Coordinates of C-alpha atoms and ligand atoms in Angstrom, one line a residue:
X1009 CA -161.7 -48.0 66.3
X1010 CA -163.9 -45.0 63.6
X1011 CA -165.0 -45.5 60.5
X1012 CA -163.2 -43.4 58.5
X1013 CA -165.3 -39.1 57.8
X1014 CA -165.6 -38.9 54.2
X1015 CA -163.5 -37.2 51.8
X1016 CA -163.1 -33.0 51.0
X1017 CA -162.8 -33.2 47.5
X1018 CA -161.1 -30.2 47.3
X1019 CA -158.3 -31.2 49.3
X1020 CA -157.5 -34.2 46.0
X1021 CA -157.1 -31.9 43.3
X1022 CA -153.5 -30.5 44.3
X1023 CA -152.3 -34.1 44.5
X1024 CA -153.1 -34.9 40.5
X1025 CA -150.5 -31.7 39.9
X1026 CA -148.0 -32.6 42.4
X1027 CA -147.6 -36.3 43.3
X1028 CA -144.4 -38.0 41.4
X1029 CA -144.2 -41.2 41.1
X1030 CA -142.0 -42.8 43.2
X1031 CA -140.7 -46.8 44.6
X1032 CA -143.0 -46.5 47.7
X1033 CA -146.5 -46.8 44.9
X1034 CA -145.4 -49.5 43.3
X1035 CA -144.9 -52.1 46.0
X1036 CA -147.9 -50.4 47.3
X1037 CA -149.9 -51.9 43.8
X1038 CA -151.2 -54.8 45.3
X1039 CA -153.3 -52.0 48.6
X1040 CA -157.2 -52.3 49.0
X1041 CA -157.8 -48.8 48.1
X1042 CA -160.2 -47.0 51.2
X1043 CA -164.1 -47.0 50.3
X1044 CA -164.3 -44.0 48.9
X1045 CA -167.3 -42.3 46.2
X1046 CA -167.5 -41.1 43.0
X1047 CA -165.1 -38.8 41.8
X1048 CA -163.4 -38.5 44.9
X1049 CA -161.8 -42.3 44.1
X1050 CA -161.3 -41.3 40.8
X1051 CA -158.4 -38.8 42.0
X1052 CA -157.0 -40.6 44.4
X1053 CA -156.3 -44.2 42.2
X1054 CA -154.0 -41.4 40.7
X1055 CA -151.9 -41.2 43.6
X1056 CA -151.2 -44.0 46.0
X1057 CA -153.6 -45.8 47.5
X1058 CA -153.7 -47.0 52.1
X1059 CA -152.9 -49.8 52.5
X1060 CA -154.7 -51.7 54.6
X1061 CA -155.1 -54.9 57.1
X1062 CA -157.3 -56.7 59.4
X1063 CA -154.4 -57.5 62.1
X1064 CA -151.3 -55.5 62.1
X1065 CA -149.7 -53.5 60.4
X1066 CA -145.5 -52.3 60.2
X1067 CA -145.1 -49.1 58.0
X1068 CA -141.2 -48.4 57.7
X1069 CA -138.5 -46.5 56.1
X1070 CA -137.0 -49.6 54.2
X1071 CA -139.1 -53.4 52.5
X1072 CA -137.0 -56.1 53.9
X1073 CA -137.1 -54.1 57.6
X1074 CA -140.8 -53.8 57.8
X1075 CA -141.6 -57.5 56.2
X1076 CA -138.9 -58.2 59.7
X1077 CA -141.0 -56.6 61.0
X1078 CA -144.4 -58.2 60.2
X1079 CA -142.5 -61.7 61.0
X1080 CA -142.2 -61.6 63.9
X1081 CA -145.9 -60.4 64.0
X1082 CA -146.9 -63.1 61.5
X1083 CA -144.9 -66.0 64.8
X1084 CA -146.7 -64.9 67.2
X1085 CA -144.8 -61.8 68.0
X1086 CA -146.6 -58.3 69.3
X1087 CA -145.3 -54.8 68.0
X1088 CA -142.1 -54.4 70.5
X1089 CA -140.3 -57.4 69.1
X1090 CA -141.4 -56.2 65.6
X1091 CA -139.9 -52.7 66.8
X1092 CA -136.4 -54.8 67.4
X1093 CA -136.6 -57.0 64.1
X1094 CA -137.2 -53.9 61.8
X1095 CA -134.4 -51.5 64.2
X1096 CA -131.9 -53.9 63.7
X1097 CA -132.6 -54.2 60.2
X1098 CA -132.9 -51.2 59.3
X1099 CA -129.4 -50.3 61.1
X1100 CA -128.5 -52.6 58.5
X1101 CA -129.6 -51.2 55.0
X1102 CA -130.3 -47.9 56.2
X1103 CA -127.2 -46.8 57.7
X1104 CA -127.0 -43.5 56.7
X1105 CA -129.6 -43.0 58.5
X1106 CA -130.5 -44.8 62.5
X1107 CA -129.0 -48.4 63.4
X1108 CA -127.1 -49.4 66.7
X1109 CA -124.7 -46.5 67.5
X1110 CA -127.3 -43.9 67.3
X1111 CA -130.2 -43.2 69.6
X1112 CA -134.3 -43.5 69.2
X1113 CA -137.4 -42.0 71.2
X1114 CA -140.2 -45.0 71.5
X1115 CA -143.8 -43.5 72.1
X1116 CA -145.9 -46.7 73.0
X1117 CA -149.3 -47.8 74.1
X1118 CA -150.0 -50.6 76.2
X1119 CA -152.9 -53.0 74.6
X1120 CA -153.4 -55.4 77.8
X1121 CA -152.7 -51.6 80.4
X1122 CA -154.1 -49.4 78.1
X1123 CA -151.7 -47.0 79.0
X1124 CA -149.7 -44.4 76.9
X1125 CA -145.9 -44.1 77.9
X1126 CA -142.0 -42.7 76.3
X1127 CA -139.0 -44.2 76.5
X1128 CA -135.7 -41.9 76.1
X1129 CA -132.9 -43.7 74.2
X1130 CA -130.9 -40.7 73.8
X1131 CA -127.2 -40.1 73.1
X1132 CA -125.6 -39.2 76.4
X1133 CA -122.4 -36.4 75.9
X1134 CA -119.5 -38.3 77.8
X1135 CA -118.1 -37.6 80.9
X1136 CA -115.0 -35.7 79.9
X1137 CA -117.2 -32.8 77.8
X1138 CA -116.6 -29.7 77.9
X1139 CA -118.7 -26.6 77.5
X1140 CA -115.7 -25.8 74.8
X1141 CA -116.9 -28.9 72.7
X1142 CA -117.6 -27.4 69.5
X1143 CA -115.4 -24.4 70.0
X1144 CA -112.1 -23.8 68.4
X1145 CA -109.0 -22.0 70.5
X1146 CA -110.7 -18.7 69.3
X1147 CA -113.5 -19.7 71.0
X1148 CA -116.2 -19.4 67.6
X1149 CA -118.4 -21.8 66.5
X1150 CA -117.0 -24.7 64.6
X1151 CA -118.0 -25.4 61.4
X1152 CA -120.5 -27.6 61.4
X1153 CA -119.4 -30.5 58.9
X1154 CA -115.7 -29.8 61.1
X1155 CA -117.0 -30.9 64.0
X1156 CA -119.4 -33.9 62.9
X1157 CA -116.3 -36.0 61.1
X1158 CA -114.6 -38.2 63.3
X1159 CA -115.6 -39.0 67.3
X1160 CA -115.8 -35.4 68.9
X1161 CA -119.7 -35.8 68.0
X1162 CA -119.6 -39.1 69.2
X1163 CA -122.8 -39.4 72.5
X1164 CA -122.6 -42.5 74.0
X1165 CA -125.0 -44.8 71.7
X1166 CA -128.9 -45.9 72.9
X1167 CA -130.8 -47.8 70.4
X1168 CA -128.9 -50.6 71.8
X1169 CA -130.3 -50.7 75.6
X1170 CA -134.2 -49.0 74.6
X1171 CA -134.5 -52.0 71.8
X1172 CA -133.5 -54.5 74.7
X1173 CA -135.4 -53.1 77.8
X1174 CA -138.5 -52.3 76.4
X1175 CA -138.5 -55.5 74.4
X1176 CA -137.2 -57.9 78.0
X1177 CA -140.2 -55.0 79.3
X1178 CA -143.1 -55.9 77.0
X1179 CA -141.3 -58.3 73.9
X1180 CA -143.2 -62.1 74.2
X1181 CA -140.9 -63.8 70.8
X1182 CA -136.9 -64.4 72.5
X1183 CA -134.6 -62.0 72.2
X1184 CA -131.8 -64.4 70.3
X1185 CA -135.5 -64.9 67.4
X1186 CA -136.0 -60.7 66.8
X1187 CA -132.3 -60.3 65.7
X1188 CA -132.2 -62.9 63.3
X1189 CA -133.3 -61.5 60.4
X1190 CA -131.1 -58.7 60.8
X1191 CA -128.5 -61.2 61.1
X1192 CA -129.1 -63.3 58.4
X1193 CA -129.2 -60.1 56.0
X1194 CA -125.9 -58.6 57.6
X1195 CA -124.9 -62.4 56.0
X1196 CA -126.9 -62.7 52.8
X1197 CA -126.4 -59.5 51.9
X1198 CA -129.6 -57.4 50.7
X1199 CA -129.7 -55.5 47.1
X1200 CA -128.2 -51.4 48.0
X1201 CA -131.0 -49.5 47.9
X1202 CA -131.1 -45.8 45.1
X1203 CA -131.3 -44.4 48.0
X1204 CA -128.1 -45.3 49.9
X1205 CA -126.5 -46.0 46.6
X1206 CA -127.0 -41.9 45.8
X1207 CA -126.1 -40.7 50.1
X1208 CA -122.4 -42.7 49.0
X1209 CA -122.3 -41.0 45.9
X1210 CA -123.0 -37.5 47.0
X1211 CA -121.0 -38.4 50.5
X1212 CA -118.1 -39.6 49.2
X1213 CA -115.5 -37.0 49.8
X1214 CA -116.8 -36.8 54.1
X1215 CA -117.2 -40.8 54.1
X1216 CA -114.4 -42.2 52.8
X1217 CA -112.2 -40.6 55.8
X1218 CA -111.5 -43.4 57.5
X1219 CA -110.6 -46.7 56.0
X1220 CA -113.1 -48.6 58.2
X1221 CA -115.8 -46.7 56.4
X1222 CA -114.2 -46.5 53.2
X1223 CA -113.8 -49.8 52.8
X1224 CA -117.7 -50.5 53.1
X1225 CA -119.3 -48.3 50.8
X1226 CA -116.8 -48.2 48.1
X1227 CA -114.8 -50.8 46.6
X1228 CA -110.7 -51.0 46.3
X1229 CA -110.2 -48.9 43.0
X1230 CA -112.5 -46.1 44.6
X1231 CA -115.8 -46.4 43.3
X1232 CA -119.0 -45.7 45.5
X1233 CA -122.1 -49.3 45.7
X1234 CA -124.6 -49.2 43.1
X1235 CA -127.8 -49.2 43.2
X1236 CA -128.4 -53.1 43.4
X1237 CA -125.2 -54.4 43.7
X1238 CA -125.3 -56.3 46.8
X1239 CA -123.8 -55.9 50.0
X1240 CA -123.2 -58.2 53.0
X1241 CA -122.1 -57.1 56.2
X1242 CA -120.4 -59.9 58.3
X1243 CA -119.0 -57.9 61.1
X1244 CA -122.9 -56.2 61.8
X1245 CA -123.8 -60.2 61.8
X1246 CA -120.8 -60.5 64.4
X1247 CA -122.3 -58.1 66.6
X1248 CA -125.3 -58.4 66.8
X1249 CA -124.8 -62.6 67.1
X1250 CA -123.1 -61.2 70.6
X1251 CA -125.6 -59.1 71.9
X1252 CA -128.3 -62.0 71.1
X1253 CA -126.6 -63.9 73.1
X1254 CA -125.2 -61.6 76.0
X1255 CA -128.0 -59.5 75.8
X1256 CA -127.1 -55.8 75.9
X1257 CA -123.8 -55.8 78.0
X1258 CA -121.3 -57.0 75.2
X1259 CA -122.7 -53.5 73.4
X1260 CA -121.5 -51.2 76.7
X1261 CA -119.0 -53.7 78.2
X1262 CA -117.8 -56.1 76.0
X1263 CA -115.1 -55.5 73.6
X1264 CA -117.2 -54.3 71.4
X1265 CA -117.7 -51.3 73.8
X1266 CA -113.8 -50.7 73.6
X1267 CA -113.8 -50.7 70.3
X1268 CA -116.2 -48.1 70.0
X1269 CA -113.9 -45.9 72.8
X1270 CA -110.6 -46.5 70.7
X1271 CA -112.6 -45.6 67.1
X1272 CA -113.6 -41.8 69.3
X1273 CA -110.3 -41.6 70.9
X1274 CA -108.2 -42.5 67.7
X1275 CA -109.9 -40.5 65.6
X1276 CA -108.0 -39.3 62.8
X1277 CA -108.1 -35.4 63.0
X1278 CA -110.9 -34.9 65.4
X1279 CA -110.9 -37.0 68.4
X1280 CA -113.9 -37.3 70.5
X1281 CA -113.5 -37.8 74.4
X1282 CA -115.9 -40.9 75.0
X1283 CA -115.2 -43.6 77.6
X1284 CA -115.9 -47.2 78.3
X1285 CA -117.6 -45.1 81.6
X1286 CA -120.3 -43.5 79.4
X1287 CA -121.2 -46.3 77.9
X1288 CA -121.1 -48.7 82.0
X1289 CA -123.6 -45.8 83.1
X1290 CA -125.5 -45.6 80.0
X1291 CA -129.0 -45.9 81.2
X1292 CA -132.8 -45.6 78.9
X1293 CA -134.9 -43.4 81.0
X1294 CA -139.6 -43.8 81.0
X1295 CA -141.5 -40.6 81.1
X1296 CA -144.1 -39.1 80.9
X1297 CA -145.7 -38.1 77.2
X1298 CA -146.7 -35.0 76.8
X1299 CA -150.3 -34.4 75.0
X1300 CA -152.1 -31.5 74.0
X1301 CA -156.2 -31.9 73.1
X1302 CA -156.4 -30.9 69.3
X1303 CA -160.0 -30.6 68.1
X1304 CA -161.0 -33.3 71.3
X1305 CA -157.9 -35.8 70.0
X1306 CA -155.2 -36.2 72.3
X1307 CA -152.2 -36.2 70.4
X1308 CA -148.8 -37.4 72.0
X1309 CA -145.7 -38.0 72.1
X1310 CA -142.4 -37.5 73.0
X1311 CA -141.0 -34.8 75.6
X1312 CA -137.5 -33.4 76.8
X1313 CA -134.6 -34.2 75.9
X1314 CA -136.8 -33.7 72.5
X1315 CA -138.5 -30.8 71.7
X1316 CA -141.2 -32.9 69.0
X1317 CA -143.7 -32.8 70.8
X1318 CA -143.6 -29.5 72.9
X1319 CA -143.0 -27.7 69.4
X1320 CA -146.2 -29.8 67.3
X1321 CA -148.7 -28.7 70.6
X1322 CA -147.5 -25.6 70.5
X1323 CA -148.4 -25.3 67.0
X1324 CA -151.5 -27.4 66.9
X1325 CA -153.2 -25.1 69.9
X1326 CA -152.3 -21.7 67.9
X1327 CA -154.7 -22.8 65.1
X1328 CA -157.2 -24.5 66.8
X1329 CA -159.7 -21.2 66.5
X1330 CA -159.4 -20.9 63.4
X1331 CA -161.3 -23.1 61.3
X1332 CA -158.3 -25.0 58.4
X1333 CA -161.1 -27.6 57.6
X1334 CA -162.7 -24.8 56.1
X1335 CA -160.4 -22.7 54.7
X1336 CA -158.4 -26.3 53.2
X1337 CA -154.9 -26.7 51.7
X1338 CA -154.2 -24.6 48.6
X1339 CA -155.5 -21.2 50.8
X1340 CA -153.0 -18.8 51.9
X1341 CA -154.9 -18.6 55.0
X1342 CA -154.5 -21.8 55.9
X1343 CA -150.3 -21.6 55.6
X1344 CA -150.1 -18.4 57.0
X1345 CA -151.8 -19.4 60.1
X1346 CA -149.5 -22.3 60.2
X1347 CA -146.4 -20.7 58.7
X1348 CA -146.9 -18.0 61.6
X1349 CA -148.1 -20.4 64.9
X1350 CA -144.4 -22.5 63.8
X1351 CA -142.2 -19.0 64.0
X1352 CA -143.8 -18.3 67.3
X1353 CA -143.4 -22.4 68.2
X1354 CA -139.2 -22.3 67.5
X1355 CA -138.6 -19.1 69.1
X1356 CA -140.1 -20.5 72.2
X1357 CA -138.3 -24.0 71.3
X1358 CA -134.9 -22.6 70.9
X1359 CA -134.7 -20.1 74.2
X1360 CA -136.6 -23.0 75.9
X1361 CA -136.9 -26.6 75.2
X1362 CA -133.8 -28.4 76.6
X1363 CA -132.4 -31.5 78.3
X1364 CA -134.9 -31.6 82.1
X1365 CA -132.6 -33.7 83.4
X1366 CA -130.0 -31.0 83.4
X1367 CA -131.5 -27.8 82.7
X1368 CA -134.9 -26.0 84.4
X1369 CA -137.6 -26.0 81.4
X1370 CA -141.2 -24.6 81.9
X1371 CA -142.9 -28.4 79.8
X1372 CA -146.5 -27.5 81.1
X1373 CA -146.7 -23.8 81.1
X1374 CA -145.0 -24.1 77.1
X1375 CA -148.3 -26.4 76.8
X1376 CA -150.3 -24.5 78.6
X1377 CA -153.9 -23.6 77.0
X1378 CA -154.1 -20.1 78.3
X1379 CA -150.6 -19.3 77.1
X1380 CA -151.6 -20.6 73.9
X1381 CA -154.0 -18.4 73.8
X1382 CA -152.5 -15.4 74.2
X1383 CA -150.0 -16.2 71.5
X1384 CA -152.8 -17.6 69.2
X1385 CA -153.9 -14.3 69.6
X1386 CA -151.0 -13.1 68.7
X1387 CA -151.5 -14.8 64.5
X1388 CA -155.5 -13.1 64.3
X1389 CA -154.6 -10.5 62.6
X1390 CA -154.2 -11.4 58.9
X1391 CA -150.8 -10.7 58.1
X1392 CA -147.0 -11.7 58.3
X1393 CA -145.8 -11.3 61.8
X1394 CA -141.9 -8.6 61.2
X1395 CA -138.9 -10.5 62.4
X1396 CA -138.9 -8.7 65.4
X1397 CA -142.8 -9.4 66.9
X1398 CA -141.1 -13.1 66.8
X1399 CA -140.0 -13.4 70.3
X1400 CA -139.5 -16.5 72.6
X1401 CA -143.2 -16.2 75.6
X1402 CA -143.5 -15.8 78.9
X1403 CA -145.0 -19.6 80.0
X1404 CA -146.1 -20.1 83.4
X1405 CA -143.1 -21.3 85.2
X1406 CA -141.6 -21.0 88.9
X1407 CA -138.3 -20.9 88.0
X1408 CA -136.7 -17.7 87.6
X1409 CA -133.5 -18.1 85.0
X1410 CA -133.4 -16.2 82.2
X1411 CA -132.3 -18.1 79.0
X1412 CA -130.4 -17.0 75.9
X1413 CA -131.0 -18.4 72.6
X1414 CA -129.7 -21.7 71.1
X1415 CA -128.2 -22.0 68.4
X1416 CA -127.7 -25.7 67.4
X1417 CA -127.8 -26.5 63.2
X1418 CA -130.6 -29.6 62.7
X1419 CA -130.3 -30.5 59.0
X1420 CA -132.3 -33.4 58.0
X1421 CA -131.5 -36.8 58.7
X1422 CA -133.2 -40.0 60.6
X1423 CA -135.8 -42.6 60.1
X1424 CA -139.3 -43.3 61.7
X1425 CA -141.0 -46.5 62.3
X1426 CA -145.0 -47.1 63.4
X1427 CA -146.1 -50.8 64.5
X1428 CA -150.0 -51.4 65.7
X1429 CA -150.9 -55.5 66.8
X1430 CA -153.7 -56.8 66.8
X1431 CA -153.2 -56.8 70.6
X1432 CA -154.1 -53.2 70.4
X1433 CA -150.2 -52.2 71.1
X1434 CA -149.2 -49.6 69.3
X1435 CA -145.5 -47.9 68.4
X1436 CA -143.9 -45.4 67.2
X1437 CA -139.9 -45.1 67.0
X1438 CA -138.8 -42.2 65.3
X1439 CA -134.4 -43.4 65.3
X1440 CA -131.2 -42.0 64.3
X1441 CA -127.5 -41.0 64.1
X1442 CA -128.5 -37.4 62.9
X1443 CA -126.8 -36.1 60.3
X1444 CA -126.1 -38.9 56.8
X1445 CA -124.0 -41.4 58.2
X1446 CA -123.7 -40.0 61.1
X1447 CA -119.7 -39.2 62.8
X1448 CA -119.1 -41.5 59.4
X1449 CA -116.8 -43.5 61.6
X1450 CA -117.6 -47.5 62.0
X1451 CA -117.4 -50.0 64.1
X1452 CA -118.5 -53.7 63.9
X1453 CA -120.7 -53.5 61.1
X1454 CA -121.9 -50.3 62.6
X1455 CA -121.5 -46.5 61.8
X1456 CA -121.8 -44.3 64.9
X1457 CA -124.1 -41.4 65.2
X1458 CA -122.3 -37.3 65.7
X1459 CA -125.8 -36.6 68.4
X1460 CA -123.5 -34.4 70.0
X1461 CA -123.8 -31.7 67.5
X1462 CA -127.5 -31.6 67.9
X1463 CA -126.6 -29.6 70.7
X1464 CA -125.3 -25.0 70.4
X1465 CA -122.5 -25.0 70.0
X1466 CA -122.7 -22.0 71.4
X1467 CA -123.1 -21.5 75.2
X1468 CA -123.8 -18.5 75.8
X1469 CA -126.0 -15.5 73.4
X1470 CA -125.0 -12.5 75.1
X1471 CA -124.3 -13.5 78.4
X1472 CA -126.9 -14.8 79.3
X1473 CA -126.7 -19.7 79.3
X1474 CA -128.5 -21.3 76.2
X1475 CA -130.9 -24.1 78.0
X1476 CA -129.2 -27.1 75.0
X1477 CA -125.6 -25.7 75.5
X1478 CA -124.0 -28.8 76.3
X1479 CA -122.6 -30.8 78.8
X1480 CA -121.7 -34.1 80.5
X1481 CA -124.7 -36.6 80.7
X1482 CA -127.0 -34.3 79.3
X1483 CA -129.4 -35.4 75.8
X1484 CA -128.8 -33.0 72.9
X1485 CA -132.1 -31.5 71.7
X1486 CA -133.9 -33.1 69.2
X1487 CA -137.3 -32.4 67.1
X1488 CA -138.0 -36.6 67.0
X1489 CA -141.3 -36.1 67.1
X1490 CA -142.9 -40.4 67.4
X1491 CA -146.4 -39.0 68.3
X1492 CA -149.9 -41.5 69.3
X1493 CA -152.9 -40.1 68.8
X1494 CA -155.5 -40.6 71.4
X1495 CA -159.3 -41.2 69.9
X1496 CA -161.2 -41.5 73.8
X1497 CA -158.4 -43.1 75.1
X1498 CA -157.8 -45.3 72.3
X1499 CA -154.8 -45.4 69.6
X1500 CA -156.1 -43.9 66.3
X1501 CA -153.1 -42.6 64.7
X1502 CA -149.1 -43.5 65.6
X1503 CA -147.1 -41.1 62.8
X1504 CA -143.5 -40.0 62.4
X1505 CA -140.6 -38.5 60.0
X1506 CA -137.4 -37.9 60.2
X1507 CA -136.5 -34.5 58.4
X1508 CA -133.4 -32.6 61.1
X1509 CA -135.8 -29.5 62.6
X1510 CA -138.2 -30.3 60.3
X1511 CA -139.6 -33.1 61.1
X1512 CA -142.2 -30.4 63.5
X1513 CA -143.7 -29.7 60.2
X1514 CA -143.9 -32.5 58.8
X1515 CA -145.6 -34.8 61.9
X1516 CA -147.9 -30.7 62.2
X1517 CA -149.3 -30.9 58.9
X1518 CA -149.1 -34.6 58.5
X1519 CA -151.2 -34.6 61.8
X1520 CA -154.0 -31.6 60.9
X1521 CA -153.8 -33.4 57.4
X1522 CA -155.5 -36.4 58.5
X1523 CA -157.4 -34.3 61.5
X1524 CA -158.5 -30.7 59.8
X1525 CA -159.0 -32.3 56.3
X1526 CA -159.6 -36.0 57.4
X1527 CA -156.7 -37.4 54.7
X1528 CA -155.9 -41.2 55.5
X1529 CA -152.5 -41.7 56.2
X1530 CA -151.2 -41.7 52.6
X1531 CA -152.5 -38.9 51.6
X1532 CA -151.1 -37.6 54.4
X1533 CA -147.8 -38.5 53.8
X1534 CA -148.2 -37.6 49.7
X1535 CA -148.9 -34.6 50.9
X1536 CA -147.2 -31.5 49.3
X1537 CA -145.1 -29.9 52.4
X1538 CA -144.8 -26.2 53.8
X1539 CA -142.8 -26.1 56.3
X1540 CA -141.8 -22.4 58.2
X1541 CA -139.0 -22.7 61.4
X1542 CA -137.2 -19.5 61.5
X1543 CA -139.4 -16.8 58.7
X1544 CA -138.2 -17.6 55.6
X1545 CA -141.0 -20.7 54.2
X1546 CA -139.6 -23.9 52.8
X1547 CA -142.0 -25.5 49.7
X1548 CA -141.9 -28.4 47.8
X1549 CA -140.5 -28.2 44.5
X1550 CA -142.4 -29.8 41.8
X1551 CA -145.6 -30.0 43.7
X1552 CA -148.9 -28.9 43.9
X1553 CA -148.1 -27.0 47.1
X1554 CA -145.2 -24.6 44.7
X1555 CA -148.6 -22.5 43.1
X1556 CA -148.8 -21.6 46.6
X1557 CA -145.1 -19.7 46.0
X1558 CA -146.2 -17.1 44.9
X1559 CA -149.8 -16.3 47.0
X1560 CA -147.0 -16.4 50.3
X1561 CA -144.5 -13.8 48.4
X1562 CA -147.5 -11.6 48.4
X1563 CA -148.4 -11.9 51.8
X1564 CA -144.7 -11.4 53.0
X1565 CA -143.1 -14.8 53.1
X1566 CA -140.1 -14.9 51.6
X1567 CA -139.9 -18.7 50.7
X1568 CA -137.1 -21.0 49.2
X1569 CA -138.3 -24.2 47.0
X1570 CA -136.8 -26.6 47.1
X1571 CA -136.2 -30.5 47.5
X1572 CA -138.0 -31.3 51.0
X1573 CA -137.5 -34.9 51.9
X1574 CA -139.5 -35.8 54.5
X1575 CA -140.0 -39.9 55.5
X1576 CA -143.6 -40.1 57.1
X1577 CA -145.0 -43.6 57.8
X1578 CA -148.9 -43.5 59.6
X1579 CA -151.2 -46.2 60.8
X1580 CA -155.0 -45.0 61.1
X1581 CA -156.9 -47.4 63.6
X1582 CA -160.7 -47.1 62.2
X1583 CA -162.7 -49.9 63.4
X1584 CA -162.8 -51.8 60.3
X1585 CA -158.7 -52.6 60.8
X1586 CA -155.9 -50.7 59.6
X1587 CA -154.6 -47.9 57.3
X1588 CA -151.5 -47.5 56.5
X1589 CA -149.4 -44.6 54.1
X1590 CA -145.4 -44.9 53.4
X1591 CA -144.0 -41.0 52.4
X1592 CA -143.6 -41.5 48.4
X1593 CA -140.3 -39.1 48.8
X1594 CA -138.0 -42.3 49.7
X1595 CA -138.6 -46.4 49.3
X1596 CA -140.5 -46.7 53.0
X1597 CA -144.5 -49.1 52.7
X1598 CA -146.4 -50.0 55.1
X1599 CA -147.5 -53.9 55.5
X1600 CA -149.6 -56.1 57.0
X1601 CA -151.9 -58.9 57.0
Ligands
LIG283 N1 -130.8 -35.8 65.1 C1 -132.1 -35.2 64.7 C2 -132.3 -34.8 65.9 O1 -132.6 -35.4 66.8 O2 -134.0 -34.3 65.9

């Protein structure tokens, strides 16, 4: 833990121009302001203060989910107990983003053992999946939503096993206890949030395609659920009740497993090939974290099958030689450096990153210091690289495979949970059913994922195999980037975000905001976004970031000023206790004692 450093005033000036009011601002109204001096404090007060707590804290995308986690901590539970309670409530109140029908990655710091590890609860492709899964009869890739809606896109869900196994290993409270908050909310009902109501209305056509899903999200006359209406979910309560009583086998082997398989295989117009064998064989995998050292901080996250930590690590190491702190936020040179580093990192991501249990990936080479120093040299000249200059590199590798470049489509989705308890355990969980409302198939009160569309639809590029092509049992490449930052071996920050492949940009920017620009968690979450993945700069509309658009065009970028909906949840462990921030673009909160 450390004391917060002083704050860089110029960075905050942009909040005044850029911040828009949000629901979450009200929810944090009783938050204690972090200590600040003079005029800086005045500026920051006009945005939203970080929440401060002495003992423990939960930040997640819905107040009921965060409160459920906090209730477990208050009952003597630890961060893992809180995570399980939070996840099962999130799947109910934010069903479009994550749930028991999906998958998740956990980066976990065990306070007692002082050990950082990661758990892979990613979905797997069914044993019967073929390379043609997302190709039409002529061998052409399917349209994205033709692939998504129905059974074809559904991978074997991993979230229930991830919750159960990590709870079995680390949890303190009984398994039944940590499922109770979600069962209670499902039976008593919860108000449909404005964000959920908007998402239902916007997705009406796809969400109405299957009767079970239509019946849950729409009235009998076809009206979508409106914000503020009370929604109960008795089938979800029954699903959780049986998982509470019988453990994860009730999900992976019992009648519920039959129902999942049936829904996937019988999905009208677009059936899938998931089977009982896939569910019975599902395994959570503990993996080594992927870490880079950035300005004396160890930034650690989820390695393959996620591309999150590797791509973020590459971006950070490429910008490290440059003085981002001195340049500041409102400086187009900062964004040229971050944007060019991101483009180069995404080029490597598209060629090399995939499930290491199925393909060789140069994991160490991609974050090799000498390799990244060479890549960083490519951005040292003050100019924007032409498209042809942004190519994958040749990281050190003891494997002779020549690969093509990936063609995955990754739209915004997902949810992130950050938790710290008073014994030093820290949870960074990014959780998803992939696209908003996943496959749109509903079983037992929850939605099934469409995670398999995170694979490249095409299997080859110009005759060369694509690393992230679909194969039986393989896990689709993810962008999810649950992150824990260590300073001198102790957790300092925990963070992550939703946002499809923009997750990488959101989390990289948040890390630079915390480490270089010395923002607190709330300021980092609120900061306007600028994201570059493939050349075009996405710049957040109606914020101070949009004031940089003309300068970015001036140095040669194509710029798209648009909505950029992250969902960052960030905690900082200081000597004075915990500081928490929730993304004002969503309905999330940070709560603690
Ligand atoms: N489906 C979102 C991700 O894994 O990146």
